[in-house]
mmCIF file of C-alpha atoms in Angstrom:
data_model
loop_
_atom_site.group_PDB
_atom_site.id
_atom_site.type_symbol
_atom_site.label_atom_id
_atom_site.label_comp_id
_atom_site.label_asym_id
_atom_site.label_seq_id
_atom_site.Cartn_x
_atom_site.Cartn_y
_atom_site.Cartn_z
ATOM 1 C CA MET A 778 11.022 33.776 -14.384
ATOM 2 C CA THR A 779 8.706 34.697 -11.665
ATOM 3 C CA ARG A 780 9.470 34.738 -8.023
ATOM 4 C CA GLY A 781 8.217 31.928 -6.216
ATOM 5 C CA HIS A 782 4.959 29.559 -7.280
ATOM 6 C CA PRO A 783 2.004 30.087 -8.807
ATOM 7 C CA GLU A 784 -0.520 30.502 -6.580
ATOM 8 C CA ARG A 785 -3.601 29.974 -9.263
ATOM 9 C CA ALA A 786 -2.036 26.636 -8.938
ATOM 10 C CA THR A 787 -2.344 25.001 -5.832
ATOM 11 C CA GLU A 788 -5.919 25.431 -6.207
ATOM 12 C CA ARG A 789 -6.654 24.055 -9.413
ATOM 13 C CA GLY A 790 -4.154 20.654 -9.446
ATOM 14 C CA VAL A 791 -2.625 20.146 -12.431
ATOM 15 C CA THR A 792 -1.543 23.162 -14.516
ATOM 16 C CA GLY A 793 -3.025 24.420 -17.519
ATOM 17 C CA THR A 794 -2.132 21.005 -19.414
ATOM 18 C CA ARG A 795 -3.887 17.638 -20.360
ATOM 19 C CA SER A 796 -4.680 15.465 -17.655
ATOM 20 C CA ASP A 797 -6.721 12.473 -17.407
ATOM 21 C CA PRO A 798 -7.868 10.885 -14.129
ATOM 22 C CA VAL A 799 -7.662 8.157 -13.068
ATOM 23 C CA HIS A 800 -10.516 6.008 -11.274
ATOM 24 C CA LEU A 801 -9.478 3.996 -8.164
ATOM 25 C CA GLY A 802 -11.381 4.857 -5.537
ATOM 26 C CA SER A 803 -10.413 7.327 -2.982
ATOM 27 C CA GLU A 804 -7.415 6.921 -0.726
ATOM 28 C CA ALA A 805 -5.802 4.983 -3.305
ATOM 29 C CA ARG A 806 -1.744 4.267 -3.894
ATOM 30 C CA ILE A 807 0.331 3.560 -6.532
ATOM 31 C CA GLY A 808 2.892 1.570 -6.258
ATOM 32 C CA GLY A 809 5.075 1.078 -9.949
ATOM 33 C CA VAL A 810 4.015 0.933 -13.431
ATOM 34 C CA MET A 811 5.495 -3.020 -14.900
ATOM 35 C CA ASP A 812 4.130 -3.884 -18.510
ATOM 36 C CA GLY A 813 1.972 -1.512 -19.042
ATOM 37 C CA ARG A 814 0.399 -1.722 -16.199
ATOM 38 C CA LEU A 815 -0.028 0.675 -13.108
ATOM 39 C CA TYR A 816 -0.038 -0.966 -9.596
ATOM 40 C CA TRP A 817 -2.044 0.012 -6.481
ATOM 41 C CA THR A 818 -3.141 -0.585 -3.235
ATOM 42 C CA ARG A 819 -6.552 0.609 -1.852
ATOM 43 C CA GLY A 820 -6.246 -0.287 2.293
ATOM 44 C CA ARG A 821 -4.881 -3.840 1.679
ATOM 45 C CA THR A 822 -6.564 -4.309 -1.827
ATOM 46 C CA VAL A 823 -3.816 -4.989 -4.732
ATOM 47 C CA GLY A 824 -4.651 -4.204 -8.272
ATOM 48 C CA VAL A 825 -3.916 -3.177 -11.187
ATOM 49 C CA TRP A 826 -4.701 -0.515 -14.352
ATOM 50 C CA THR A 827 -5.006 -0.381 -18.326
ATOM 51 C CA PRO A 828 -5.955 1.882 -20.369
ATOM 52 C CA PRO A 829 -8.644 -0.091 -21.922
ATOM 53 C CA GLY A 830 -9.588 -2.294 -18.641
ATOM 54 C CA GLY A 831 -9.647 0.435 -16.087
ATOM 55 C CA ARG A 832 -9.516 -0.711 -12.438
ATOM 56 C CA VAL A 833 -9.269 -3.977 -11.596
ATOM 57 C CA ALA A 834 -8.338 -6.170 -8.062
ATOM 58 C CA LEU A 835 -5.911 -8.820 -7.786
ATOM 59 C CA GLY A 836 -6.185 -9.832 -4.865
ATOM 60 C CA THR A 837 -5.948 -8.798 -0.408
ATOM 61 C CA LEU A 838 -3.054 -8.521 1.679
ATOM 62 C CA PRO A 839 -3.445 -10.474 4.637
ATOM 63 C CA THR A 840 -3.684 -10.455 8.125
ATOM 64 C CA PRO A 841 -0.807 -11.443 10.106
ATOM 65 C CA GLY A 842 -1.956 -13.980 12.955
ATOM 66 C CA ASP A 843 1.632 -14.965 14.008
ATOM 67 C CA GLU A 844 2.907 -12.182 17.393
ATOM 68 C CA SER A 845 -0.213 -9.842 16.470
ATOM 69 C CA PRO A 846 -4.259 -10.011 17.174
ATOM 70 C CA ASP A 847 -5.793 -9.753 13.495
ATOM 71 C CA ALA A 848 -7.930 -7.152 15.327
ATOM 72 C CA ALA A 849 -5.400 -4.666 16.312
ATOM 73 C CA PHE A 850 -3.730 -5.312 12.936
ATOM 74 C CA ARG A 851 -7.149 -4.367 11.224
ATOM 75 C CA LEU A 852 -6.935 -1.452 13.453
ATOM 76 C CA ARG A 853 -3.851 0.006 12.381
ATOM 77 C CA HIS A 854 -3.697 -0.464 8.919
ATOM 78 C CA GLY A 855 -7.387 -1.439 7.463
ATOM 79 C CA ARG A 856 -9.725 1.543 5.521
ATOM 80 C CA VAL A 857 -12.637 1.167 7.931
ATOM 81 C CA ALA A 858 -10.417 2.660 10.569
ATOM 82 C CA LYS A 859 -8.449 5.284 8.314
ATOM 83 C CA ALA A 860 -12.015 6.616 7.226
ATOM 84 C CA VAL A 861 -13.030 7.320 11.158
ATOM 85 C CA LEU A 862 -9.973 9.169 12.405
ATOM 86 C CA ARG A 863 -9.954 11.001 8.412
ATOM 87 C CA PRO A 864 -11.251 14.099 10.194
ATOM 88 C CA LEU A 865 -9.479 14.317 13.353
ATOM 89 C CA VAL A 866 -6.237 13.507 11.479
ATOM 90 C CA GLY A 867 -6.278 13.437 7.714
ATOM 91 C CA SER A 868 -5.428 10.302 6.010
ATOM 92 C CA TRP A 869 -2.307 8.440 6.665
ATOM 93 C CA THR A 870 -1.075 5.226 4.657
ATOM 94 C CA THR A 871 0.819 2.254 5.728
ATOM 95 C CA THR A 872 1.073 0.077 2.459
ATOM 96 C CA ASN A 873 3.700 0.190 -0.398
ATOM 97 C CA LEU A 874 3.693 -1.736 -3.225
ATOM 98 C CA TRP A 875 6.612 -2.881 -5.739
ATOM 99 C CA PRO A 876 6.014 -5.015 -8.763
ATOM 100 C CA LEU A 877 9.572 -6.687 -9.267
ATOM 101 C CA ARG A 878 9.538 -9.285 -12.429
ATOM 102 C CA ASP A 879 7.807 -12.194 -13.974
ATOM 103 C CA GLY A 880 4.574 -12.075 -11.763
ATOM 104 C CA ALA A 881 6.861 -11.370 -8.432
ATOM 105 C CA LEU A 882 5.495 -8.439 -6.027
ATOM 106 C CA LEU A 883 6.870 -7.196 -2.632
ATOM 107 C CA ALA A 884 4.263 -5.070 -0.735
ATOM 108 C CA THR A 885 4.628 -3.531 3.322
ATOM 109 C CA VAL A 886 1.858 -3.110 5.810
ATOM 110 C CA GLY A 887 3.324 -1.342 8.512
ATOM 111 C CA ARG A 888 6.188 -3.810 9.649
ATOM 112 C CA ARG A 889 5.674 -6.720 7.976
ATOM 113 C CA VAL A 890 6.601 -7.275 4.382
ATOM 114 C CA PHE A 891 4.766 -9.471 1.757
ATOM 115 C CA ARG A 892 5.539 -11.276 -1.342
ATOM 116 C CA SER A 893 3.356 -12.421 -4.017
ATOM 117 C CA GLY A 894 4.610 -14.835 -6.707
ATOM 118 C CA ASP A 895 1.030 -15.156 -8.582
ATOM 119 C CA ASP A 896 1.069 -11.135 -9.722
ATOM 120 C CA GLY A 897 -1.107 -10.421 -6.694
ATOM 121 C CA ARG A 898 -3.755 -12.815 -6.661
ATOM 122 C CA SER A 899 -2.131 -14.407 -3.201
ATOM 123 C CA TRP A 900 0.504 -13.549 -0.469
ATOM 124 C CA ALA A 901 2.975 -14.779 1.991
ATOM 125 C CA PRO A 902 5.055 -12.959 4.672
ATOM 126 C CA VAL A 903 8.227 -12.989 4.456
ATOM 127 C CA ARG A 904 9.789 -10.238 6.554
ATOM 128 C CA ARG A 905 9.532 -8.262 10.032
ATOM 129 C CA LEU A 906 11.023 -5.054 9.611
ATOM 130 C CA PRO A 907 12.560 -3.395 12.839
ATOM 131 C CA ASP A 908 9.717 -1.923 15.679
ATOM 132 C CA SER A 909 11.464 1.061 15.475
ATOM 133 C CA SER A 910 10.312 1.433 11.660
ATOM 134 C CA GLY A 911 8.010 4.187 10.005
ATOM 135 C CA PRO A 912 4.153 4.110 9.618
ATOM 136 C CA MET A 913 4.526 2.788 6.752
ATOM 137 C CA GLY A 914 8.066 0.527 7.255
ATOM 138 C CA ALA A 915 9.515 1.010 4.586
ATOM 139 C CA LEU A 916 9.316 4.296 2.534
ATOM 140 C CA PRO A 917 8.370 3.993 -1.600
ATOM 141 C CA THR A 918 11.920 4.888 -2.407
ATOM 142 C CA SER A 919 12.814 1.767 -0.434
ATOM 143 C CA VAL A 920 12.958 -1.289 -2.857
ATOM 144 C CA CYS A 921 14.645 -1.738 -6.821
ATOM 145 C CA LEU A 922 16.001 -4.714 -8.530
ATOM 146 C CA HIS A 923 19.637 -5.039 -9.674
ATOM 147 C CA ARG A 924 21.602 -7.698 -11.307
ATOM 148 C CA GLY A 925 18.770 -10.100 -10.806
ATOM 149 C CA ASP A 926 18.774 -9.285 -6.971
ATOM 150 C CA VAL A 927 16.166 -7.392 -5.466
ATOM 151 C CA TYR A 928 17.475 -4.929 -2.635
ATOM 152 C CA LEU A 929 15.306 -3.247 0.319
ATOM 153 C CA ALA A 930 16.193 -0.108 2.876
ATOM 154 C CA GLU A 931 14.824 -0.285 5.586
ATOM 155 C CA TYR A 932 13.345 2.889 7.197
ATOM 156 C CA THR A 933 14.028 2.921 11.116
ATOM 157 C CA LEU A 934 13.451 5.975 13.284
ATOM 158 C CA GLY A 935 15.420 4.364 16.854
ATOM 159 C CA ASP A 936 18.284 3.522 17.293
ATOM 160 C CA ASP A 937 18.838 0.378 14.943
ATOM 161 C CA PRO A 938 21.379 0.635 12.561
ATOM 162 C CA ALA A 939 20.652 1.764 9.132
ATOM 163 C CA ARG A 940 20.469 -1.697 6.703
ATOM 164 C CA ILE A 941 19.811 -2.327 3.113
ATOM 165 C CA LEU A 942 18.791 -6.025 2.876
ATOM 166 C CA ARG A 943 19.340 -7.952 -0.291
ATOM 167 C CA SER A 944 17.311 -11.118 -1.653
ATOM 168 C CA GLU A 945 18.632 -13.390 -4.431
ATOM 169 C CA ASP A 946 15.570 -15.415 -4.722
ATOM 170 C CA ASP A 947 12.720 -12.451 -5.509
ATOM 171 C CA GLY A 948 11.636 -11.969 -1.961
ATOM 172 C CA ARG A 949 11.111 -15.033 -0.273
ATOM 173 C CA THR A 950 14.122 -14.897 1.548
ATOM 174 C CA TRP A 951 16.386 -11.943 3.129
ATOM 175 C CA GLU A 952 20.486 -10.661 4.062
ATOM 176 C CA THR A 953 21.812 -7.607 5.367
ATOM 177 C CA ARG A 954 23.423 -6.515 2.739
ATOM 178 C CA VAL A 955 24.792 -2.710 4.288
ATOM 179 C CA GLU A 956 24.745 -2.281 8.197
ATOM 180 C CA THR A 957 25.707 0.952 9.905
ATOM 181 C CA THR A 958 25.469 3.077 12.851
ATOM 182 C CA ALA A 959 27.196 6.428 10.731
ATOM 183 C CA VAL A 960 23.539 7.591 9.506
ATOM 184 C CA ARG A 961 19.634 7.567 11.047
ATOM 185 C CA HIS A 962 18.312 5.632 8.433
ATOM 186 C CA PHE A 963 18.242 4.804 5.014
ATOM 187 C CA HIS A 964 15.827 6.864 2.576
ATOM 188 C CA GLY A 965 16.224 4.829 -0.716
ATOM 189 C CA VAL A 966 18.094 2.781 -2.343
ATOM 190 C CA PHE A 967 18.179 2.882 -6.709
ATOM 191 C CA ARG A 968 19.676 1.223 -9.628
ATOM 192 C CA ASP A 969 21.325 4.107 -11.921
ATOM 193 C CA PRO A 970 20.212 2.869 -15.630
ATOM 194 C CA TYR A 971 23.263 4.354 -16.838
ATOM 195 C CA ARG A 972 26.008 3.033 -15.146
ATOM 196 C CA ASP A 973 24.064 -0.296 -13.942
ATOM 197 C CA VAL A 974 26.220 0.544 -10.160
ATOM 198 C CA LEU A 975 23.296 1.279 -7.131
ATOM 199 C CA TRP A 976 22.852 4.483 -4.994
ATOM 200 C CA ALA A 977 21.014 4.691 -1.480
ATOM 201 C CA THR A 978 20.454 7.869 0.334
ATOM 202 C CA ALA A 979 20.759 8.544 3.645
ATOM 203 C CA GLY A 980 19.519 10.891 7.101
ATOM 204 C CA ASP A 981 18.756 12.909 8.768
ATOM 205 C CA THR A 982 21.333 15.039 10.860
ATOM 206 C CA ASP A 983 24.395 17.330 8.359
ATOM 207 C CA ASP A 984 26.257 14.052 9.644
ATOM 208 C CA GLU A 985 24.448 11.776 8.637
ATOM 209 C CA SER A 986 22.373 13.317 5.411
ATOM 210 C CA ALA A 987 24.822 11.501 2.797
ATOM 211 C CA ILE A 988 24.008 10.185 -1.364
ATOM 212 C CA GLY A 989 26.323 7.265 -2.122
ATOM 213 C CA ARG A 990 26.931 3.920 -3.797
ATOM 214 C CA LEU A 991 26.669 0.657 -2.482
ATOM 215 C CA VAL A 992 29.943 -1.064 -3.143
ATOM 216 C CA ASP A 993 31.148 -4.659 -1.723
ATOM 217 C CA GLY A 994 28.681 -4.424 1.063
ATOM 218 C CA GLU A 995 29.641 -1.051 1.639
ATOM 219 C CA PHE A 996 27.837 1.990 1.616
ATOM 220 C CA VAL A 997 30.785 4.560 -0.147
ATOM 221 C CA ARG A 998 29.553 8.411 -0.058
ATOM 222 C CA VAL A 999 29.628 10.365 -2.505
ATOM 223 C CA GLY A 1000 29.277 13.211 -0.454
ATOM 224 C CA SER A 1001 28.116 14.357 2.822
ATOM 225 C CA GLY A 1002 28.161 17.127 5.274
ATOM 226 C CA SER A 1003 25.045 19.172 4.860
ATOM 227 C CA GLN A 1004 21.162 19.421 4.085
ATOM 228 C CA ARG A 1005 22.036 19.816 0.974
ATOM 229 C CA TRP A 1006 23.265 15.779 0.423
ATOM 230 C CA ARG A 1007 19.771 14.858 2.456
ATOM 231 C CA ALA A 1008 17.696 13.204 -0.263
ATOM 232 C CA VAL A 1009 14.372 10.549 -0.568
ATOM 233 C CA GLY A 1010 14.321 10.276 -4.249
ATOM 234 C CA LEU A 1011 17.113 10.445 -6.869
ATOM 235 C CA ALA A 1012 16.670 11.038 -10.810
ATOM 236 C CA PHE A 1013 18.979 9.945 -13.173
ATOM 237 C CA THR A 1014 19.739 11.177 -16.323
ATOM 238 C CA PRO A 1015 22.720 10.214 -18.880
ATOM 239 C CA THR A 1016 25.004 13.217 -18.090
ATOM 240 C CA SER A 1017 23.809 14.113 -13.830
ATOM 241 C CA VAL A 1018 21.999 12.990 -10.795
ATOM 242 C CA LEU A 1019 18.870 15.063 -9.426
ATOM 243 C CA TRP A 1020 17.711 15.414 -6.243
ATOM 244 C CA GLY A 1021 16.227 18.508 -3.751
ATOM 245 C CA MET A 1022 16.663 18.662 0.002
ATOM 246 C CA ASP A 1023 14.150 16.916 1.908
ATOM 247 C CA CYS A 1024 14.754 18.883 5.100
ATOM 248 C CA SER A 1025 11.380 21.079 6.106
ATOM 249 C CA TYR A 1026 13.621 23.573 8.458
ATOM 250 C CA ALA A 1027 15.783 24.883 5.986
ATOM 251 C CA ASP A 1028 15.522 28.314 5.306
ATOM 252 C CA ASP A 1029 15.809 27.180 1.321
ATOM 253 C CA VAL A 1030 15.022 24.118 -0.015
ATOM 254 C CA GLU A 1031 17.191 23.749 -3.288
ATOM 255 C CA LEU A 1032 16.643 21.160 -6.582
ATOM 256 C CA LEU A 1033 20.732 19.709 -6.395
ATOM 257 C CA ARG A 1034 22.283 18.807 -9.970
ATOM 258 C CA LEU A 1035 25.597 16.243 -9.231
ATOM 259 C CA ARG A 1036 27.205 16.600 -13.233
ATOM 260 C CA ARG A 1037 28.379 13.155 -13.259
ATOM 261 C CA ASP A 1038 32.251 14.362 -14.592
ATOM 262 C CA GLY A 1039 31.683 17.425 -13.280
ATOM 263 C CA PRO A 1040 32.557 18.900 -9.730
ATOM 264 C CA ALA A 1041 31.873 16.467 -6.176
ATOM 265 C CA GLU A 1042 29.760 19.445 -4.891
ATOM 266 C CA PRO A 1043 26.001 19.998 -6.317
ATOM 267 C CA GLU A 1044 24.998 22.588 -8.116
ATOM 268 C CA THR A 1045 21.761 24.365 -7.346
ATOM 269 C CA VAL A 1046 18.946 24.062 -10.619
ATOM 270 C CA GLY A 1047 15.775 24.761 -8.645
ATOM 271 C CA ARG A 1048 14.185 26.434 -5.146
ATOM 272 C CA THR A 1049 10.539 25.543 -3.797
ATOM 273 C CA ASP A 1050 8.946 25.859 -0.208
ATOM 274 C CA ALA A 1051 8.900 22.439 1.425
ATOM 275 C CA SER A 1052 10.404 18.979 1.706
ATOM 276 C CA ALA A 1053 11.461 17.296 -1.730
ATOM 277 C CA TYR A 1054 10.578 13.642 -1.485
ATOM 278 C CA TYR A 1055 9.663 11.543 -4.594
ATOM 279 C CA ALA A 1056 11.397 11.640 -8.468
ATOM 280 C CA ALA A 1057 10.904 10.129 -11.969
ATOM 281 C CA THR A 1058 11.897 10.189 -15.053
ATOM 282 C CA ILE A 1059 10.499 9.782 -18.603
ATOM 283 C CA PRO A 1060 11.408 10.375 -22.187
ATOM 284 C CA VAL A 1061 9.504 12.590 -24.445
ATOM 285 C CA ASP A 1062 10.464 13.524 -27.780
ATOM 286 C CA GLY A 1063 14.248 12.766 -27.738
ATOM 287 C CA GLU A 1064 14.495 15.213 -24.338
ATOM 288 C CA LEU A 1065 14.152 13.087 -20.909
ATOM 289 C CA TRP A 1066 11.807 14.996 -18.211
ATOM 290 C CA VAL A 1067 12.400 15.220 -14.376
ATOM 291 C CA ALA A 1068 9.472 15.195 -12.143
ATOM 292 C CA VAL A 1069 10.320 16.309 -8.159
ATOM 293 C CA ALA A 1070 7.476 15.741 -5.980
ATOM 294 C CA THR A 1071 7.088 17.920 -2.924
ATOM 295 C CA ALA A 1072 5.634 17.527 1.047
ATOM 296 C CA ALA A 1073 3.360 19.934 3.176
ATOM 297 C CA GLU A 1074 4.725 18.209 5.997
ATOM 298 C CA VAL A 1075 3.702 19.110 9.451
ATOM 299 C CA GLY A 1076 5.167 18.841 12.725
ATOM 300 C CA GLU A 1077 9.114 19.667 13.565
ATOM 301 C CA ASP A 1078 12.088 17.491 12.706
ATOM 302 C CA SER A 1079 13.621 15.747 15.634
ATOM 303 C CA THR A 1080 17.164 16.356 14.233
ATOM 304 C CA ALA A 1081 16.581 19.907 13.706
ATOM 305 C CA PRO A 1082 19.226 22.524 15.260
ATOM 306 C CA THR A 1083 17.381 24.046 18.676
ATOM 307 C CA GLY A 1084 15.863 27.052 17.429
ATOM 308 C CA ARG A 1085 15.170 26.105 13.391
ATOM 309 C CA GLY A 1086 11.356 25.036 13.068
ATOM 310 C CA ASN A 1087 8.976 23.604 10.652
ATOM 311 C CA ARG A 1088 8.935 26.116 7.557
ATOM 312 C CA SER A 1089 6.688 23.681 4.584
ATOM 313 C CA GLY A 1090 4.228 25.206 2.516
ATOM 314 C CA ASP A 1091 0.676 24.001 3.007
ATOM 315 C CA ALA A 1092 0.801 22.207 -0.791
ATOM 316 C CA ALA A 1093 2.372 19.278 -2.055
ATOM 317 C CA ARG A 1094 4.076 20.227 -5.748
ATOM 318 C CA VAL A 1095 5.072 18.693 -8.695
ATOM 319 C CA LEU A 1096 7.829 20.236 -10.441
ATOM 320 C CA VAL A 1097 9.198 19.370 -14.013
ATOM 321 C CA ALA A 1098 12.523 20.444 -15.914
ATOM 322 C CA SER A 1099 13.526 18.686 -19.134
ATOM 323 C CA SER A 1100 17.456 18.276 -20.516
ATOM 324 C CA ALA A 1101 16.189 20.809 -23.225
ATOM 325 C CA SER A 1102 17.116 23.735 -20.473
ATOM 326 C CA SER A 1103 19.928 21.144 -18.306
ATOM 327 C CA TYR A 1104 17.494 20.503 -15.602
ATOM 328 C CA GLU A 1105 18.024 24.365 -15.000
ATOM 329 C CA THR A 1106 14.146 25.722 -15.643
ATOM 330 C CA TRP A 1107 11.752 24.247 -14.007
ATOM 331 C CA TYR A 1108 7.798 24.695 -13.413
ATOM 332 C CA GLU A 1109 5.252 23.951 -11.445
ATOM 333 C CA LEU A 1110 3.173 21.218 -13.422
ATOM 334 C CA ALA A 1111 0.711 20.255 -10.347
ATOM 335 C CA ALA A 1112 0.048 21.415 -6.602
ATOM 336 C CA PHE A 1113 -2.724 20.525 -3.718
ATOM 337 C CA ARG A 1114 -3.176 22.097 -1.051
ATOM 338 C CA ARG A 1115 -3.510 19.993 3.107
ATOM 339 C CA ARG A 1116 -5.855 19.176 3.855
ATOM 340 C CA ARG A 1117 -6.650 20.608 7.602
ATOM 341 C CA PRO A 1118 -8.072 17.893 10.014
ATOM 342 C CA LEU A 1119 -9.715 18.940 13.193
ATOM 343 C CA GLY A 1120 -6.940 17.888 15.044
ATOM 344 C CA GLU A 1121 -5.321 20.681 14.039
ATOM 345 C CA ARG A 1122 -7.560 22.969 16.616
ATOM 346 C CA LEU A 1123 -6.491 20.517 19.185
ATOM 347 C CA PRO A 1124 -3.446 20.564 21.023
ATOM 348 C CA GLY A 1125 -1.363 17.187 21.560
ATOM 349 C CA VAL A 1126 -3.381 15.777 18.314
ATOM 350 C CA PRO A 1127 -0.951 14.590 15.482
ATOM 351 C CA THR A 1128 -2.103 14.945 12.142
ATOM 352 C CA ALA A 1129 -1.029 14.157 8.442
ATOM 353 C CA SER A 1130 1.507 15.361 6.176
ATOM 354 C CA ALA A 1131 0.795 15.585 1.979
ATOM 355 C CA TYR A 1132 1.950 14.333 -0.636
ATOM 356 C CA VAL A 1133 2.421 13.269 -3.823
ATOM 357 C CA PHE A 1134 3.665 10.035 -5.143
ATOM 358 C CA LEU A 1135 4.733 9.523 -8.308
ATOM 359 C CA ALA A 1136 4.778 6.608 -11.414
ATOM 360 C CA ALA A 1137 5.893 6.946 -15.256
ATOM 361 C CA ASP A 1138 6.100 4.901 -17.981
ATOM 362 C CA GLU A 1139 7.041 6.070 -21.149
ATOM 363 C CA ARG A 1140 3.946 5.011 -23.150
ATOM 364 C CA LEU A 1141 1.344 5.633 -20.485
ATOM 365 C CA GLY A 1142 2.833 8.766 -18.982
ATOM 366 C CA LEU A 1143 3.524 10.578 -15.680
ATOM 367 C CA PHE A 1144 0.883 9.592 -12.465
ATOM 368 C CA LEU A 1145 0.513 11.662 -10.131
ATOM 369 C CA ASN A 1146 -0.460 10.370 -6.888
ATOM 370 C CA PRO A 1147 -2.045 13.457 -3.843
ATOM 371 C CA PHE A 1148 -2.000 11.592 -0.759
ATOM 372 C CA ASN A 1149 -4.080 13.938 2.368
ATOM 373 C CA ALA A 1150 -4.968 16.696 -0.051
ATOM 374 C CA ARG A 1151 -7.689 19.171 0.431
ATOM 375 C CA SER A 1152 -8.645 18.083 -3.264
ATOM 376 C CA ASP A 1153 -8.355 15.019 -5.536
ATOM 377 C CA ALA A 1154 -7.587 13.227 -2.015
ATOM 378 C CA GLY A 1155 -6.108 9.824 -2.704
ATOM 379 C CA SER A 1156 -7.226 10.179 -6.752
ATOM 380 C CA VAL A 1157 -4.537 9.727 -9.289
ATOM 381 C CA ILE A 1158 -3.734 11.959 -12.238
ATOM 382 C CA ARG A 1159 -2.727 10.614 -15.180
ATOM 383 C CA VAL A 1160 -0.460 13.343 -17.647
ATOM 384 C CA PRO A 1161 0.207 11.913 -20.827
ATOM 385 C CA PRO A 1162 3.662 11.886 -22.178
ATOM 386 C CA GLU A 1163 2.937 14.611 -25.193
ATOM 387 C CA ALA A 1164 1.446 16.680 -22.147
ATOM 388 C CA LEU A 1165 4.309 17.721 -21.200
ATOM 389 C CA PRO A 1166 6.383 19.926 -23.480
ATOM 390 C CA ARG A 1167 3.664 22.050 -23.341
ATOM 391 C CA ILE A 1168 3.787 23.204 -20.233
ATOM 392 C CA ALA A 1169 5.974 25.899 -20.938
ATOM 393 C CA ASP A 1170 3.063 27.335 -22.637
ATOM 394 C CA ARG A 1171 1.077 27.437 -19.744
ATOM 395 C CA ALA A 1172 3.031 28.009 -17.145
ATOM 396 C CA PRO A 1173 5.586 30.040 -15.399
ATOM 397 C CA ALA A 1174 9.166 29.224 -14.655
ATOM 398 C CA VAL A 1175 9.637 28.411 -10.571
ATOM 399 C CA ASP A 1176 12.588 30.906 -10.432
ATOM 400 C CA ALA A 1177 15.895 29.161 -9.363
ATOM 401 C CA SER A 1178 17.890 32.640 -8.044
ATOM 402 C CA THR A 1179 16.584 33.460 -4.955
ATOM 403 C CA PRO A 1180 14.992 31.794 -1.448
ATOM 404 C CA HIS A 1181 11.496 32.420 -1.402
ATOM 405 C CA ARG A 1182 10.661 30.469 1.685
#
């Protein structure tokens, strides 16, 4: 295996395998896939994409009038304001979208939660998230369906308790299901398709970093106590749970596998050069593929130990492995260099990180959505299912044996 990531991939986007552009427009964000349709947002516009029909706009997320002037909301979340500031700070996103079922959708725009019951054509506000919530209100990993209920993990950055909310009526009303001060916040909540249980991820200090299950309204830790347990997304397989460390200051960012019936400590199965954020799984020809996306982060982690600075690389990557190798051989499917705006040369001006958002569908394939990248910014790329097994012939494996930061 070669050591580190192949440099050529960071200039080309997807590495040497078949991929198709999905034309949604600049600064588009993908949500999930449901019933063969990829849901997306562009600014506050909501739409779907299908192979035969292409891009179709469905509706527009509203501008709430209560407690906040419309103009201020539009300034923070509108496409025009973001386009004006993009050369200075880069691209950032404040919108999430989740298809639920039977035409019900959930979305966040900043701290506002909206619901649609008619497949995105009309929307109503249903919740206001805490004032200390992050720019997107919640993370893309914050919503899941389980046993008929909808769960939403708040993502607070202040002194608020960490909460996971539950809705028993498809997002119309909400109640607190889990509340704790033992972690800073929750990164995501996930339904395990093989065990029919709920998992959650939390951070950010060593003591707060945890992966666990939701049991009778409590967050029960499976493991915690170090940055190895600090995760955003989880990937579920029949035999294990996989994730990557969400830590920009670690000397070594590990990809980890926790065997369902094995030791309580996770095993290192891969390494990369930046925090891992999102994960997806897709079955292909009897094998299950796992994709993990990293982020090219800027700025310092406020929870890092003294003297530990940001060590992230300058490319957001997508790494893939399959059950054929027990997820021990990883390939770089794609990488996108972070856009470098003018603000990087001006003291005190915050700039945006680069991410790759993911969605997967057994028939449509794996969708990659680089955001704030130097090239392909805001675009969407579809990798058909049959293209994934070919990557082993066209890209070197990423070395899992030694750190390379």
